[in-house]
mmCIF file of C-alpha atoms in Angstrom:
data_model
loop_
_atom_site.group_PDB
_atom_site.id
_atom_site.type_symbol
_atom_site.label_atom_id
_atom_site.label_comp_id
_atom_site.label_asym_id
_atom_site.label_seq_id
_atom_site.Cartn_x
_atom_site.Cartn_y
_atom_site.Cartn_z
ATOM 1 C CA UNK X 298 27.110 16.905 23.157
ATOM 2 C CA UNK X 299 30.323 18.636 22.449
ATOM 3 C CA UNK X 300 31.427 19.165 19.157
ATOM 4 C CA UNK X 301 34.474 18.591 17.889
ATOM 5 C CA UNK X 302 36.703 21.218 15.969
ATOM 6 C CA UNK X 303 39.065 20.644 13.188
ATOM 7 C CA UNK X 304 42.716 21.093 14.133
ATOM 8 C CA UNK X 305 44.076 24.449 14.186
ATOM 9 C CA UNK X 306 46.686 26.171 12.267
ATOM 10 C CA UNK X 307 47.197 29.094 9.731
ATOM 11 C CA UNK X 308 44.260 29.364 6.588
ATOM 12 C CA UNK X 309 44.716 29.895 3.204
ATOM 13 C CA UNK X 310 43.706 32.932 2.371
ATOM 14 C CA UNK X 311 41.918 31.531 -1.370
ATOM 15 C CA UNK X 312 39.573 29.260 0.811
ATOM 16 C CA UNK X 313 36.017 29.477 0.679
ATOM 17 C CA UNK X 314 36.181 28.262 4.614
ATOM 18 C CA UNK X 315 37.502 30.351 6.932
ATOM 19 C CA UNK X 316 37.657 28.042 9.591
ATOM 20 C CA UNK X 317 39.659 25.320 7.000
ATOM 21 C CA UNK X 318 43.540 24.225 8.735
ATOM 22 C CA UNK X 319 45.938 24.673 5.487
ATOM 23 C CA UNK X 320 46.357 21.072 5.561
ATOM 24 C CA UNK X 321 42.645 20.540 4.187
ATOM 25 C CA UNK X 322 41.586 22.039 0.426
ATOM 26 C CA UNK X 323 37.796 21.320 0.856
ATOM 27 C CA UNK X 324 35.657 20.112 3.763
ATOM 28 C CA UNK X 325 33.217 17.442 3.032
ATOM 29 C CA UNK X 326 29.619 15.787 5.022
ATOM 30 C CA UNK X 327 29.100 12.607 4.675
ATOM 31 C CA UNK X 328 25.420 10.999 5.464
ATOM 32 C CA UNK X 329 25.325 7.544 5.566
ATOM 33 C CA UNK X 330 22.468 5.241 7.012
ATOM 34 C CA UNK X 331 24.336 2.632 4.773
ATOM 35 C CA UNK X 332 27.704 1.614 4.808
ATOM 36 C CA UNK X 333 29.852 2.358 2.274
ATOM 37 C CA UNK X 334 33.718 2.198 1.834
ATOM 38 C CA UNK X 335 33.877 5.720 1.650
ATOM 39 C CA UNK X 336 37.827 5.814 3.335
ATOM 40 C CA UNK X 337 38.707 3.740 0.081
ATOM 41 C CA UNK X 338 37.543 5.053 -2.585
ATOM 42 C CA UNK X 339 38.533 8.571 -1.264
ATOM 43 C CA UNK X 340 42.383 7.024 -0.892
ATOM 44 C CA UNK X 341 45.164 9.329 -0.929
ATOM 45 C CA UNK X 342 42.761 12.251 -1.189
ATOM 46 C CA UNK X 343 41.648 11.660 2.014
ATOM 47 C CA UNK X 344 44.300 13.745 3.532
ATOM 48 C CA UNK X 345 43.492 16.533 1.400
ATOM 49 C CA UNK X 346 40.122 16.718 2.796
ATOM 50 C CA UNK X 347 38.232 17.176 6.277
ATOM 51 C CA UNK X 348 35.897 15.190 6.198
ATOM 52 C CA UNK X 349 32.922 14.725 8.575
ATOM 53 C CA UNK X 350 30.548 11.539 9.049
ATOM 54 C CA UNK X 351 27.264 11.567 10.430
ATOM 55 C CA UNK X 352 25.324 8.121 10.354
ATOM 56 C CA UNK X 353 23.687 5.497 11.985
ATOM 57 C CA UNK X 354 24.906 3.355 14.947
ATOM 58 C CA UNK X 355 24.935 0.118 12.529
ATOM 59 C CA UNK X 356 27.714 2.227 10.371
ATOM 60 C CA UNK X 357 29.939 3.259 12.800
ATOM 61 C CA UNK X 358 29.738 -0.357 13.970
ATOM 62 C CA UNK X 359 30.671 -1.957 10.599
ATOM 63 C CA UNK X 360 33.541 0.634 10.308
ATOM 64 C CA UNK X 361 37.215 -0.884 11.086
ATOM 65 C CA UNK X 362 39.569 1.342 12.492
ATOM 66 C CA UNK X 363 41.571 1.778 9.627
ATOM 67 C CA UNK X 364 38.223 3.415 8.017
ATOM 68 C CA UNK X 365 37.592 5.390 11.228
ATOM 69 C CA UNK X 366 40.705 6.821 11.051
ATOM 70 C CA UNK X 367 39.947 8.447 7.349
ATOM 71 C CA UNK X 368 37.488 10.462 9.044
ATOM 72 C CA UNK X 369 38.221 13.774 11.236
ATOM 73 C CA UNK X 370 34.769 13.691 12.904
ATOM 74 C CA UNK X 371 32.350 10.631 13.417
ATOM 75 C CA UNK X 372 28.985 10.874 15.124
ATOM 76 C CA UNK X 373 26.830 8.265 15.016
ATOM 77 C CA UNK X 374 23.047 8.299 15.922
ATOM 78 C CA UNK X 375 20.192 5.838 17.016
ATOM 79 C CA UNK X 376 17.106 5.454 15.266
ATOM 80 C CA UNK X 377 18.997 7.535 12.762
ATOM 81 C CA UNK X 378 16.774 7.828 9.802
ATOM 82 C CA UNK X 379 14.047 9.190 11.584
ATOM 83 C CA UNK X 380 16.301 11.570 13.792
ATOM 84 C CA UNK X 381 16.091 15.174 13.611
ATOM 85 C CA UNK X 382 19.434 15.803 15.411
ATOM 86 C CA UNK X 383 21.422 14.688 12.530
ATOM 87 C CA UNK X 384 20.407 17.622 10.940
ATOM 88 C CA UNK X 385 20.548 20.168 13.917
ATOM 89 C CA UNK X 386 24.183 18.444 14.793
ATOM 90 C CA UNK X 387 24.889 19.016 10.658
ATOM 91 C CA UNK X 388 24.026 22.506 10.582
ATOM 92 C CA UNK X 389 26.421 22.852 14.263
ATOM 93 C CA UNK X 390 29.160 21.632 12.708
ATOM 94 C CA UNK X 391 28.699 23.502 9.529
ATOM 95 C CA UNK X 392 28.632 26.721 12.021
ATOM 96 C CA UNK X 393 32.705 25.658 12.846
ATOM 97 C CA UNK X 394 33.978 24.369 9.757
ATOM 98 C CA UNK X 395 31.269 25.257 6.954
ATOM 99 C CA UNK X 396 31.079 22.251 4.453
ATOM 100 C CA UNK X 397 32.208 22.858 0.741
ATOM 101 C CA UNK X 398 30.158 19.695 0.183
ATOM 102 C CA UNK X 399 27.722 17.315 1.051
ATOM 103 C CA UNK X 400 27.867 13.212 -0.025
ATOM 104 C CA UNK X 401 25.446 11.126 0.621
ATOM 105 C CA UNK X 402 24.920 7.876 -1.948
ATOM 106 C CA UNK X 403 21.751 5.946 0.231
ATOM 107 C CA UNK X 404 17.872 6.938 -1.149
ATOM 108 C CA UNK X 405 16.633 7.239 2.593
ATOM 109 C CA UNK X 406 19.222 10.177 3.157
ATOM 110 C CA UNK X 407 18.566 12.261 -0.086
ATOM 111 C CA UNK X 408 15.443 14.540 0.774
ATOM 112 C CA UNK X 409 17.228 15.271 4.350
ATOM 113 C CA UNK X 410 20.749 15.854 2.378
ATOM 114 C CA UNK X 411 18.917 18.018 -0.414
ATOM 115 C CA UNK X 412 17.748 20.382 2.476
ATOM 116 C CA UNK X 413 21.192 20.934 3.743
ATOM 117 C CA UNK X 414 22.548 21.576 0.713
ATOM 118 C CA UNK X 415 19.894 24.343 0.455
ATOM 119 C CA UNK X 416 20.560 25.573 3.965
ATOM 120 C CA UNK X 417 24.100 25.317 3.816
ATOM 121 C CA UNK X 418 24.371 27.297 0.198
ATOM 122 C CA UNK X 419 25.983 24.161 -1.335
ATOM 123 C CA UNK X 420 25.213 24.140 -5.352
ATOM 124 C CA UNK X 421 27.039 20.831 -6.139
ATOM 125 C CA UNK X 422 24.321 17.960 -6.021
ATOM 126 C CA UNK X 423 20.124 17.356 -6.350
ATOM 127 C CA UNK X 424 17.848 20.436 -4.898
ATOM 128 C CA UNK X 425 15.199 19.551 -3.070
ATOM 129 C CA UNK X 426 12.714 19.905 -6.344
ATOM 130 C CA UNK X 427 15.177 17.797 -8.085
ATOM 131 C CA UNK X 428 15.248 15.127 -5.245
ATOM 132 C CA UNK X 429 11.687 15.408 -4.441
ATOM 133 C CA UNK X 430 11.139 14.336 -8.396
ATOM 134 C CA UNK X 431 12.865 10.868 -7.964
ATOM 135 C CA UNK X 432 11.519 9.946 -4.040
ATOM 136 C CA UNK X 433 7.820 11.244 -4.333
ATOM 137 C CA UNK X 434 6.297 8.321 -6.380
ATOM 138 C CA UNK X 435 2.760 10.035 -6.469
ATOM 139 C CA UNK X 436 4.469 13.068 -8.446
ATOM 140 C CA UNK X 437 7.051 10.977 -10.473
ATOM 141 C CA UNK X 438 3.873 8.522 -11.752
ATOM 142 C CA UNK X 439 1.780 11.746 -12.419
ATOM 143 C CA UNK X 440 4.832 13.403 -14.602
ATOM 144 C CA UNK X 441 5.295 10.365 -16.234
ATOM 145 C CA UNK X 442 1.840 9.564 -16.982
ATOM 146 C CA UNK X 443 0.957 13.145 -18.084
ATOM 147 C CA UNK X 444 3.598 14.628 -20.027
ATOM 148 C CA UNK X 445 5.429 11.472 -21.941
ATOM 149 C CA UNK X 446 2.548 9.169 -21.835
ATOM 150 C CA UNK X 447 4.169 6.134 -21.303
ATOM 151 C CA UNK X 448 1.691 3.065 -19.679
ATOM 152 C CA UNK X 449 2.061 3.386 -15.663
ATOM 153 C CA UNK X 450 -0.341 1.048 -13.249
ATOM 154 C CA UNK X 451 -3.432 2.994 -11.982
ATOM 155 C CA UNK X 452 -2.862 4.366 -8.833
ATOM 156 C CA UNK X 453 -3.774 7.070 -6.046
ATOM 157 C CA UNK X 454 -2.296 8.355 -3.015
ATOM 158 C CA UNK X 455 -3.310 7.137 0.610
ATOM 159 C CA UNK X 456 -3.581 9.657 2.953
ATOM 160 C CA UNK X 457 -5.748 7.857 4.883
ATOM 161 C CA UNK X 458 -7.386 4.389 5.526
ATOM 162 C CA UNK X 459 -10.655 5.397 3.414
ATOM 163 C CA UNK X 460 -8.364 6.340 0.377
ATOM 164 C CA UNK X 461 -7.127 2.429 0.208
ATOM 165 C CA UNK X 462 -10.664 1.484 0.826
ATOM 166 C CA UNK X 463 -11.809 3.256 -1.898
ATOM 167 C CA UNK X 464 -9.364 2.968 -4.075
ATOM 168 C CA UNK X 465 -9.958 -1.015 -3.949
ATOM 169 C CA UNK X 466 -14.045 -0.339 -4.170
ATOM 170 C CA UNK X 467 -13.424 1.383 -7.572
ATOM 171 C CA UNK X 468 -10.616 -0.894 -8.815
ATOM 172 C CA UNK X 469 -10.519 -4.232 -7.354
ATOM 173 C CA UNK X 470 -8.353 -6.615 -6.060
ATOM 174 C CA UNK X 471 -5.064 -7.283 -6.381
ATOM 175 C CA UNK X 472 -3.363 -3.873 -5.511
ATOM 176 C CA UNK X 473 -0.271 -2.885 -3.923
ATOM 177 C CA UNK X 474 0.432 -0.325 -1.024
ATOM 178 C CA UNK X 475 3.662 0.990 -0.094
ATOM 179 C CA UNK X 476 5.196 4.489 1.341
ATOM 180 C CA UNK X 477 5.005 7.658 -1.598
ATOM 181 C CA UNK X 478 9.160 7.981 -0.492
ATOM 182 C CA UNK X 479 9.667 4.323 0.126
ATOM 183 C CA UNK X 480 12.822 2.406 -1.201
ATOM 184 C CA UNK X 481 13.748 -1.839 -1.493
ATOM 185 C CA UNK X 482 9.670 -2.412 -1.376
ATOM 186 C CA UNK X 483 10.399 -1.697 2.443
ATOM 187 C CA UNK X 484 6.464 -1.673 3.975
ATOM 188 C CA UNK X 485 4.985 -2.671 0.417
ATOM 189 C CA UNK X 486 2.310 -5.130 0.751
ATOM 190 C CA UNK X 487 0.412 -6.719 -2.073
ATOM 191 C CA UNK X 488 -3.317 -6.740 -0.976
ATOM 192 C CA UNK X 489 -4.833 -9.798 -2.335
ATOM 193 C CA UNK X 490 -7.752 -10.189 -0.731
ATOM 194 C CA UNK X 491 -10.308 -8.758 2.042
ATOM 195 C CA UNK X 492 -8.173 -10.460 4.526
ATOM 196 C CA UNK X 493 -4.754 -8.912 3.530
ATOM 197 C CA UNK X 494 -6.435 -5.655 3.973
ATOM 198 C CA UNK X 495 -7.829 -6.092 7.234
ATOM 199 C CA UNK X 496 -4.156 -7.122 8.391
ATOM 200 C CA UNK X 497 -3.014 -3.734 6.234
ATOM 201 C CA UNK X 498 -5.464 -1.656 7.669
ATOM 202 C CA UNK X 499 -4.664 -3.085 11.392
ATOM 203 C CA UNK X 500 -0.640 -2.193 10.428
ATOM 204 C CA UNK X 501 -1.756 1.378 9.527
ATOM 205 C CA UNK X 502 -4.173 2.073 12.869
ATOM 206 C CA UNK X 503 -1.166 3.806 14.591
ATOM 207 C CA UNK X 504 -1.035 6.340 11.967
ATOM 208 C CA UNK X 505 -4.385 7.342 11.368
ATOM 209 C CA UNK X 506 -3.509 11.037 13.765
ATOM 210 C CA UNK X 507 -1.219 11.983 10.956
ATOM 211 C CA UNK X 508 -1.322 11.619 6.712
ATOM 212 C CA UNK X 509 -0.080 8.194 5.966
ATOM 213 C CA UNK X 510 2.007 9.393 2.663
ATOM 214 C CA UNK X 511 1.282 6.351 0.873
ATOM 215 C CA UNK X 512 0.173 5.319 -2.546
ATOM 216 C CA UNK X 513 -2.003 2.254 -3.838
ATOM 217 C CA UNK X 514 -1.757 0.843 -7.593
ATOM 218 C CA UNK X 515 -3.026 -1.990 -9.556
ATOM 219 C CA UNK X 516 -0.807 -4.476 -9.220
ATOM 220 C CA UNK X 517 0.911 -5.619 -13.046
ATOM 221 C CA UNK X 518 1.196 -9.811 -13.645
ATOM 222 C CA UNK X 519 4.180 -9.488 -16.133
ATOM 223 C CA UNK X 520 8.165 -10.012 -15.682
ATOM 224 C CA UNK X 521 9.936 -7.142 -14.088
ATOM 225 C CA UNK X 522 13.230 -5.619 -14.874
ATOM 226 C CA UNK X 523 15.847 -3.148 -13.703
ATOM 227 C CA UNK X 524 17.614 -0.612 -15.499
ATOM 228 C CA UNK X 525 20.918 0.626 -14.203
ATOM 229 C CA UNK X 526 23.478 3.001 -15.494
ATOM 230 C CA UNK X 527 23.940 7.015 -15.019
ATOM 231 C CA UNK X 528 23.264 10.225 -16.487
ATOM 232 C CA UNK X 529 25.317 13.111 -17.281
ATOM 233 C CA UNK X 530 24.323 16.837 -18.483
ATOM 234 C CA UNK X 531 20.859 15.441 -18.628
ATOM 235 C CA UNK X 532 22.399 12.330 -21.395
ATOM 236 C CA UNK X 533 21.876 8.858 -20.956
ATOM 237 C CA UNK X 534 25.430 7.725 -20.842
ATOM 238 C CA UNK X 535 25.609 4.269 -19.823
ATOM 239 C CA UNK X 536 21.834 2.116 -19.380
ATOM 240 C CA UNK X 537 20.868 -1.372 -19.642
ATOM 241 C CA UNK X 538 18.203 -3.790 -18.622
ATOM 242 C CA UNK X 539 18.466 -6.719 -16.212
ATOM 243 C CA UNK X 540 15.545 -9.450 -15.425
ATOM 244 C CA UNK X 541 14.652 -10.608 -12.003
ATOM 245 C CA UNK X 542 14.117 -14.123 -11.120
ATOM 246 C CA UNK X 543 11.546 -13.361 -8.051
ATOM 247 C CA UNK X 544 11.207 -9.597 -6.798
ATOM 248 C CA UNK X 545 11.527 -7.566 -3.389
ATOM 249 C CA UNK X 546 7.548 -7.297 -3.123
ATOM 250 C CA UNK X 547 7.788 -11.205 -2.885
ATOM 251 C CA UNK X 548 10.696 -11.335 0.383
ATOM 252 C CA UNK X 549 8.303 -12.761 2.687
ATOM 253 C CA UNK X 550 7.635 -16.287 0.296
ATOM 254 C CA UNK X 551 10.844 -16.089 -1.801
ATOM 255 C CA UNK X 552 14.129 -17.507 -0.270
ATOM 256 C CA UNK X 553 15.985 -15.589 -2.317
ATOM 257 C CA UNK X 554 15.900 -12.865 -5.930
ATOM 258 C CA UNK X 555 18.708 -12.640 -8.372
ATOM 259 C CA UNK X 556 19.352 -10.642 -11.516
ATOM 260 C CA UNK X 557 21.057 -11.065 -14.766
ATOM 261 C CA UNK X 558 21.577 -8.845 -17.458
ATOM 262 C CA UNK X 559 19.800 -9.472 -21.131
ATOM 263 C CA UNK X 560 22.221 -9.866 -23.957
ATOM 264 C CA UNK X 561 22.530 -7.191 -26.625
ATOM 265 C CA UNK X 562 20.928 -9.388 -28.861
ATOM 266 C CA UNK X 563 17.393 -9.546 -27.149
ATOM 267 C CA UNK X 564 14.905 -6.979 -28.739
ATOM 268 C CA UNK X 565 13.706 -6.063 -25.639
ATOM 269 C CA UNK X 566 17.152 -4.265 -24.825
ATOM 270 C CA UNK X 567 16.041 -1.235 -27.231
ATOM 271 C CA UNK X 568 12.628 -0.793 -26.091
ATOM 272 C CA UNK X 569 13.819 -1.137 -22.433
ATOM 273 C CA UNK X 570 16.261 1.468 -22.951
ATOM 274 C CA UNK X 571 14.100 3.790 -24.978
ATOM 275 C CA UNK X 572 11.171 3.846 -21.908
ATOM 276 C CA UNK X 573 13.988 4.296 -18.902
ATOM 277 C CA UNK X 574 15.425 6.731 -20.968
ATOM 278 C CA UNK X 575 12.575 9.026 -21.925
ATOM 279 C CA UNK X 576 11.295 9.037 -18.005
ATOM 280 C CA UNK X 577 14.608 9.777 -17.342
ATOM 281 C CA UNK X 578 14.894 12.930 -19.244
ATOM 282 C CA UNK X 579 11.020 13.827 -18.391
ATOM 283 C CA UNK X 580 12.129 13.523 -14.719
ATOM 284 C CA UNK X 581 14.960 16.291 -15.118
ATOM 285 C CA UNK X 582 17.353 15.227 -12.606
ATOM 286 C CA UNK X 583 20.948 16.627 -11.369
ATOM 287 C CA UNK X 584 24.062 17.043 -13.787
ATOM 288 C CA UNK X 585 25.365 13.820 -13.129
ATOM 289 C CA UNK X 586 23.866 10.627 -11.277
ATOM 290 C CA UNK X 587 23.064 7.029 -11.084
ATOM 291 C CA UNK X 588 19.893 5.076 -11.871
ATOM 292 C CA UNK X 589 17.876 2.874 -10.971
ATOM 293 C CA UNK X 590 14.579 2.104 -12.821
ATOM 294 C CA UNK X 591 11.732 -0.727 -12.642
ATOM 295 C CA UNK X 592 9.482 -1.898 -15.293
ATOM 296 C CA UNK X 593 7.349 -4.833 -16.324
ATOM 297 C CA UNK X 594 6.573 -6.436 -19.597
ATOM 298 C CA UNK X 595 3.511 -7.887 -19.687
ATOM 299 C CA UNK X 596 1.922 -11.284 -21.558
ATOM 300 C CA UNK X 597 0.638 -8.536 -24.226
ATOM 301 C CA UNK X 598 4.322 -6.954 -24.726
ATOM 302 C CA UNK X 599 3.582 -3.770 -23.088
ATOM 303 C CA UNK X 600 6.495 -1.667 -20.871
ATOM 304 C CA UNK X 601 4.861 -0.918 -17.715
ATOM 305 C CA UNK X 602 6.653 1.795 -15.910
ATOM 306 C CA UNK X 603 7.477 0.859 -12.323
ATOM 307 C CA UNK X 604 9.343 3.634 -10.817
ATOM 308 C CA UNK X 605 13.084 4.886 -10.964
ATOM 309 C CA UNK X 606 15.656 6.288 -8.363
ATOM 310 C CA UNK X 607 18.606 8.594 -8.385
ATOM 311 C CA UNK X 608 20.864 5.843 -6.758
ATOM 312 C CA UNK X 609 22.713 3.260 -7.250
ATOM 313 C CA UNK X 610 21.046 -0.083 -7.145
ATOM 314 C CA UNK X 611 21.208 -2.425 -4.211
ATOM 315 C CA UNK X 612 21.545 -6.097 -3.642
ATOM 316 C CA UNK X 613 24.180 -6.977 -6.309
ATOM 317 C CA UNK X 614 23.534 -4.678 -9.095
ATOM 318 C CA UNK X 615 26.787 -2.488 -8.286
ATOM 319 C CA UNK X 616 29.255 -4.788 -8.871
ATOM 320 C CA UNK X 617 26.892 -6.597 -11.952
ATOM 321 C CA UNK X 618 27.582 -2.892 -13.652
ATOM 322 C CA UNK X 619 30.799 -2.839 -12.274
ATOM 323 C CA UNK X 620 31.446 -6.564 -14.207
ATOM 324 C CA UNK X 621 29.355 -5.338 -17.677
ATOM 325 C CA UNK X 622 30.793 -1.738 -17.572
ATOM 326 C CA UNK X 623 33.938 -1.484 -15.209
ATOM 327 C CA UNK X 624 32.480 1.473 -13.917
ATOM 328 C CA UNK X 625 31.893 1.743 -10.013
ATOM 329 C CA UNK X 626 28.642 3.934 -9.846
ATOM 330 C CA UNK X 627 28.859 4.389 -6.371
ATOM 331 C CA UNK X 628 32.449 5.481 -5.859
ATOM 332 C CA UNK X 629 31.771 7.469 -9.129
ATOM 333 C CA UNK X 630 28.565 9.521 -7.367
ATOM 334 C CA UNK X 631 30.741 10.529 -4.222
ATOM 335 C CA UNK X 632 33.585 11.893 -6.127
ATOM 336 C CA UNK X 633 31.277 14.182 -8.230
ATOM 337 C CA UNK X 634 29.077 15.473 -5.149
ATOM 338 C CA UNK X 635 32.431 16.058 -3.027
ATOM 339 C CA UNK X 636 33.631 17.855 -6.725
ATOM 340 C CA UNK X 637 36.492 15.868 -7.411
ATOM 341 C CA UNK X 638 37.969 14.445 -10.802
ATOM 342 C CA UNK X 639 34.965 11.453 -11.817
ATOM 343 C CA UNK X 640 37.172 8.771 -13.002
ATOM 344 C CA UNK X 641 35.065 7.625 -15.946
ATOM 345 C CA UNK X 642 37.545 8.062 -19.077
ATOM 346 C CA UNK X 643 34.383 7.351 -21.127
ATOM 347 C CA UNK X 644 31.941 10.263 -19.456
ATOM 348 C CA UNK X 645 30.920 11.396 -22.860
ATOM 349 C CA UNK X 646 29.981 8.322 -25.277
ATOM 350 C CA UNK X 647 26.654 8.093 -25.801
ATOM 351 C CA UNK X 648 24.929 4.533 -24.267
ATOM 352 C CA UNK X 649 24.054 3.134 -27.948
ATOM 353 C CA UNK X 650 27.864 3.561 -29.122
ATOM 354 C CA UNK X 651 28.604 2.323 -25.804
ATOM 355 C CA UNK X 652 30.124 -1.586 -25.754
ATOM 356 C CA UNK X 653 30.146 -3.323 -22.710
ATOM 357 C CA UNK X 654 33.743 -4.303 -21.336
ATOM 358 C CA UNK X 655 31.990 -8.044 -20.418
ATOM 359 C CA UNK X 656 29.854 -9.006 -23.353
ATOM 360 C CA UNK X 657 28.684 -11.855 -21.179
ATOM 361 C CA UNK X 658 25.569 -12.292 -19.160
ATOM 362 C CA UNK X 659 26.268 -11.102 -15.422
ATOM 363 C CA UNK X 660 23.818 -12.212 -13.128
ATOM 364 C CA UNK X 661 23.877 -11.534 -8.938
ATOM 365 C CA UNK X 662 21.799 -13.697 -6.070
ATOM 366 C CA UNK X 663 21.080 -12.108 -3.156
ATOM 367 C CA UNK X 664 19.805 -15.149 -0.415
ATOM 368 C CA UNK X 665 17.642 -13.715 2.322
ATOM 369 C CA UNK X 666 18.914 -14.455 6.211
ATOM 370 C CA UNK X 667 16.090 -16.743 7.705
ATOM 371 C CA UNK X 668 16.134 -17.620 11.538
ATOM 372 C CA UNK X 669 16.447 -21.334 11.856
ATOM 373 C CA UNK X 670 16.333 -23.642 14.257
ATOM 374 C CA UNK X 671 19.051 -26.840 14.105
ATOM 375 C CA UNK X 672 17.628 -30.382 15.875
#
């Protein structure tokens, strides 16, 4: 595969990149396995900076051309999140033009972008240690559970069928199972019964050669919750709670899940806030990112932590913040890990002095696509 090279033309001597055309202050690598309107958000400043996309075949497909033509390099891959030549054809490119920065905004890309960075000597964004903290739900539970103390569910990694089997053995049914880096509840299952886990245990038998890299925990009857919002210079800066009407887990007999926020009013805001916010800052994570935390309360009244990522949420939680805050956390995220201007004029009020611009409740409905058949 050939790769293509910027266009030519006399450097600036006070670039970092030797290899940079004048026309271009920074050069920038974006990893997507998700679309995202990067083109628009970067506006103007687009022709300020080369910029680079590597993603998956569904991107480049959802891309019009007016998007496409943002970009000065766009190679898409199949089967792209489990593709080691994105980052071989990364580190190629970086070889021509090396990057000033690396952007990538979906949780499936952030251990593979984390690498680069560390490869490619790029300081702005999550380490690996840092990113690791946030995608490894074995050592997030453990750090939670051991140094802040704060209720999590049982639970123990599955490195192989016996570990499940014994796991349920010592514990009992019901339990859930689901990948240690996982994301959206994609390949949870909630094991019910002996019959569940036989299906389970068939759905693992390709994988026994190799460490399956999951974890099991007790599954928590209760109402869940997400917490969205973003930290800065390890500060909560903007948080608050939302409450599902079904959940992910439950895709396969739910038609549908929805959110809407809690009003300020509703005691369970504080003590919501107060347990996202002390995992938060036991977690350590970069200098500035978005969030996305789970929890339950149960029928006693007791915060169950679920688990918490360094994104943005999906579904319709973006543009729910974007409606209660008028901040867009995902457009906000790319312009601090390509290390321009954030354009938050309110970066530095703390989240309890913090008003919300819609004092409404904002709720989102996300309706599952079903295959049907018409008579």
């Amino acid at each position: 595969m050939s790769v293509p090279a910027p266009p030519s033309g006399p450097v600036k001597k006070q670039n970092r990149n030797p290899s940079k055309p004048q026309q271009y202050d920074k050069t920038v690598l974006f990893l997507a396995s998700q679309y995202f309107p990067y083109a628009e958000w970067l506006g103007k400043r687009s022709k300020s900076i080369y910029t680079v996309l590597l993603c998956s075949l569904d991107v480049e497909k959802t891309m019009d051309f007016g998007s496409k033509r943002a970009f000065n390099v766009i190679q898409s891959f199949d089967n792209y999140q489990n593709n080691n030549r994105v980052e071989f054809q990364a580190l190629q490119l970086h070889a021509i033009t090396p990057f000033d920065h690396i952007v990538c905004l979906s949780e499936e890309d952030m251990i593979r972008t984390a690498h680069l960075r560390s490869k490619m000597g790029i300081e702005i964004g999550a380490d690996v240690a840092t990113t690791e903290r946030f995608r490894d739900k074995v050592l997030m539970k453990t750090m939670v559970d051991e140094e802040i103390n704060l209720i999590v569910p049982r639970f123990s990694p599955v490195d192989c069928p016996m570990d499940l089997i014994r796991y349920i053995d010592q514990n009992g049914y019901p339990v859930v199972i689901k990948p240690k880096q996982g994301y959206g509840s994609v390949n949870t299952s909630v094991i019910r019964d002996e019959e569940k886990l036989l299906q389970v245990l068939d759905e693992l038998v390709e994988q026994v050669d190799s460490p399956l890299e999951m974890i099991v925990e007790s599954f928590i009857s209760g109402q869940m919750y997400h917490v969205d919002g973003y930290m800065y210079q390890n500060e909560v800066k903007m948080i608050w709670p939302s409450a599902y009407v079904n959940t992910v887990v439950d895709f396969e007999t739910n038609n549908f899940i929805a959110g809407y926020s809690l009003h300020k009013s509703n005691p369970l805001v504080i003590r919501i806030q107060e347990n996202v916010r002390d995992t938060l800052y036991c977690l350590q994570g970069d200098i500035f990112y978005p969030f996305h935390a789970e929890v339950w309360v149960t029928p006693e009244d007791e915060i169950v932590f679920c688990e918490v990522a360094a994104r943005t949420g999906g579904g319709g939680i973006p543009v729910q913040m974007l409606e209660l805050f008028a901040v867009n956390l995902s457009k906000t995220y790319m312009q601090y890990q390509c290390g321009e201007e954030m354009t938050l004029n309110t970066l530095d009020i703390p989240y309890e002095q913090r008003e919300a611009a819609n004092p409404n409740c904002v709720a989102w409905l996300f309706v599952y696509p079903k295959i049907v058949t018409f008579a």
